[in-house]
XYZ file of C-alpha atoms in Angstrom:
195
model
C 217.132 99.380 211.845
C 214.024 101.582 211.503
C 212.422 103.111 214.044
C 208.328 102.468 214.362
C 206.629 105.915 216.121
C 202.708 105.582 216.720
C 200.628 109.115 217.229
C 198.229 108.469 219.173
C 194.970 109.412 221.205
C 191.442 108.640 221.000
C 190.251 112.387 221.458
C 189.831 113.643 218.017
C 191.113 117.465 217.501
C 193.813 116.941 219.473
C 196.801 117.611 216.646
C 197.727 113.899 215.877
C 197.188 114.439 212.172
C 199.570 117.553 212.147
C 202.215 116.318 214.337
C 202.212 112.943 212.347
C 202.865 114.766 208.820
C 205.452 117.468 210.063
C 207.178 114.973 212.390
C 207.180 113.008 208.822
C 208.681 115.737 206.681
C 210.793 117.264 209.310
C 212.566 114.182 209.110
C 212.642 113.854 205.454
C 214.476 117.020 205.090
C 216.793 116.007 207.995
C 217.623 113.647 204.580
C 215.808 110.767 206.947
C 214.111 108.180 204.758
C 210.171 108.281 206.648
C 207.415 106.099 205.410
C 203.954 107.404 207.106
C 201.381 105.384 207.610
C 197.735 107.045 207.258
C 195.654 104.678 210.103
C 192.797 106.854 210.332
C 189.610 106.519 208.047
C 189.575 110.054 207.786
C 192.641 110.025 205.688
C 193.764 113.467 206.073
C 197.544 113.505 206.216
C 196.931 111.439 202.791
C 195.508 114.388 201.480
C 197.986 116.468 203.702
C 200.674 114.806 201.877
C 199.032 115.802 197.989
C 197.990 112.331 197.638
C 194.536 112.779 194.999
C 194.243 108.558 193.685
C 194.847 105.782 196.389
C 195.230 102.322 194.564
C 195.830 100.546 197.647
C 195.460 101.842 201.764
C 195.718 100.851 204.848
C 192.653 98.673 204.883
C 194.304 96.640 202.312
C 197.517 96.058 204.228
C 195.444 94.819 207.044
C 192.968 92.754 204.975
C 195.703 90.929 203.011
C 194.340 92.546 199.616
C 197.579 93.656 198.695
C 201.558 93.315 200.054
C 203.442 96.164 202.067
C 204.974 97.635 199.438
C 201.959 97.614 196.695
C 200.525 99.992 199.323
C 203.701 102.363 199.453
C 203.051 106.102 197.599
C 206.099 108.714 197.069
C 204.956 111.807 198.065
C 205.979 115.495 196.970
C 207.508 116.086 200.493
C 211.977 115.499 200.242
C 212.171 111.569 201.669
C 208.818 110.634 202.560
C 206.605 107.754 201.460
C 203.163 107.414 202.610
C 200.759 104.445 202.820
C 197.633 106.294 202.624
C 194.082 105.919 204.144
C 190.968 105.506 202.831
C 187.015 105.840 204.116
C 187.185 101.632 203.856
C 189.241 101.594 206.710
C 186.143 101.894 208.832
C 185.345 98.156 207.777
C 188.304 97.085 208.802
C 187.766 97.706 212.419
C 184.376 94.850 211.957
C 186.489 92.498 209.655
C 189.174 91.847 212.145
C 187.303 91.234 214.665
C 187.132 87.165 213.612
C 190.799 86.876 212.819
C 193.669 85.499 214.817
C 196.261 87.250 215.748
C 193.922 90.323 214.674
C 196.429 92.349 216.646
C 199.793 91.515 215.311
C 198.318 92.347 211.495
C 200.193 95.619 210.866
C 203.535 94.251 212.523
C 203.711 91.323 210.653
C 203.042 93.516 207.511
C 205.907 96.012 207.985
C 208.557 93.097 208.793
C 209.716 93.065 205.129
C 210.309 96.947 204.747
C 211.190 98.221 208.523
C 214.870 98.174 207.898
C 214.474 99.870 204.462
C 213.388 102.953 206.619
C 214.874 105.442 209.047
C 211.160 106.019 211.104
C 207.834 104.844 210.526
C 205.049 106.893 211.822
C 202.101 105.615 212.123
C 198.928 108.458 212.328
C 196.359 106.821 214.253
C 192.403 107.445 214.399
C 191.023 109.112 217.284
C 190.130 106.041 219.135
C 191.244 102.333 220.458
C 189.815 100.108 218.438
C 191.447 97.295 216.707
C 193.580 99.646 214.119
C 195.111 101.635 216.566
C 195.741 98.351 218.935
C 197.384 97.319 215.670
C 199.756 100.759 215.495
C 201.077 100.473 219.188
C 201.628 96.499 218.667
C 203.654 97.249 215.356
C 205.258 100.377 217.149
C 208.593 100.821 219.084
C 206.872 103.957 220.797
C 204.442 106.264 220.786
C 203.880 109.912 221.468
C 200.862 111.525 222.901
C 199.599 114.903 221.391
C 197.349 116.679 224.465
C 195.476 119.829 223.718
C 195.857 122.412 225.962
C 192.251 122.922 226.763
C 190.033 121.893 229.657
C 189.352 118.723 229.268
C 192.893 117.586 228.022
C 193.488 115.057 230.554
C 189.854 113.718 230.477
C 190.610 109.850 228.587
C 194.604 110.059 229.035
C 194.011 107.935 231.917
C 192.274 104.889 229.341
C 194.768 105.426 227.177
C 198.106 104.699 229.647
C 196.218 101.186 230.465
C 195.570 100.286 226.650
C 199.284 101.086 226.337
C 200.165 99.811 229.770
C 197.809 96.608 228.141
C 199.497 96.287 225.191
C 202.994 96.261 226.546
C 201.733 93.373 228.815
C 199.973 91.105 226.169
C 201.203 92.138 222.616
C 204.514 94.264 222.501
C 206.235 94.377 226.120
C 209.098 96.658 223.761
C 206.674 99.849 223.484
C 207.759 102.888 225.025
C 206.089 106.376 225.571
C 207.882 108.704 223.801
C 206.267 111.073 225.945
C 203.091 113.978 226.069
C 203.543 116.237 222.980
C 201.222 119.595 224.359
C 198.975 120.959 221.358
C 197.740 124.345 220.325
C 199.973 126.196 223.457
C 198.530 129.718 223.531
C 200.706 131.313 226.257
C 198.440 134.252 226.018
C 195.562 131.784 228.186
C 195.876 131.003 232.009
C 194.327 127.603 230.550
C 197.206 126.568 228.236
C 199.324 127.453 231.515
C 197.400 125.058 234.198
C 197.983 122.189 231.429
C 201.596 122.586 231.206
């Protein structure tokens, strides 16, 4: 059965992009069959990943415009598929709004390929809105990139009670992989303090 990882935290910069596509194609050449999800408008691992012509995203998994694996791209990294992102995603966020079970769109999305999978990651956008409430409900866990910087900690705390949230309302399964610490410069007193 495959494994469902979310990357996650609304501070932008903080390395969820990067740990996302390397997690991704670290497993792939551990010969680990990885589909990565691109959840973030910005759609940078999509481009991380070489993918140039996006025929179907994220948004159109969630929006019902196409099916799970219409959306699925191979990619040039060993064992990795991506469903990529696109600037539309941003509508998505407004469009859901109105639906039921808004939350539980991505889950019930990936039920038909999950097992077909060894890990799922799921790259989400620097913030908790509906897409990433979406990721953590479709996720067995998540991990938390942190800079190392001076305000690291400042929003970690709103982020534990939308997961602490979510486990209570929409997936009671989720577990926190844990705090993966960013852009460690052992050089600074800073990075230090933060460890």
């Amino acid at each position: 059965m495959g494994k469902i990882i979310g990357v996650a935290n609304q501070k932008g910069g903080v390395g969820k992009t990067t740990t996302s596509v390397n997690l991704a194609s670290a497993l792939g050449v551990l010969e680990k069959k990885v589909l990565l999800i691109d959840a973030d408008p910005q759609a940078n691992a999509t481009s991380g990943l070489g993918v140039e012509e996006v025929t179907y995203s994220t948004y159109d998994l969630l929006e019902h415009h196409a099916k799970v694996r219409e959306c699925i791209l191979p990619t040039s990294s060993p064992n990795v598929d991506i469903i990529p992102s696109h600037i539309d995603l941003v509508a998505a966020e407004i469009e859901l709004v109105d639906k039921e079970n808004r939350e539980y769109m991505l889950k019930e999305a990936l039920k038909e390929i999950k097992n077909e999978y060894d890990y799922i990651i799921i790259d989400c956008a620097p913030s908790l809105g509906l897409i990433t409430i979406n990721a953590l409900t479709a996720a067995d866990s998540v991990i938390i990139p942190v800079q190392c910087e001076y305000f690291a900690l400042e929003g970690l705390g709103k982020l534990l009670n939308t997961i602490k949230n979510i486990q209570s309302f929409h997936n009671p399964n989720l577990d926190i992989e844990g705090l993966l610490l960013t852009m460690f410069d052992s050089r600074l007193r800073l990075s230090n303090q933060v460890v």
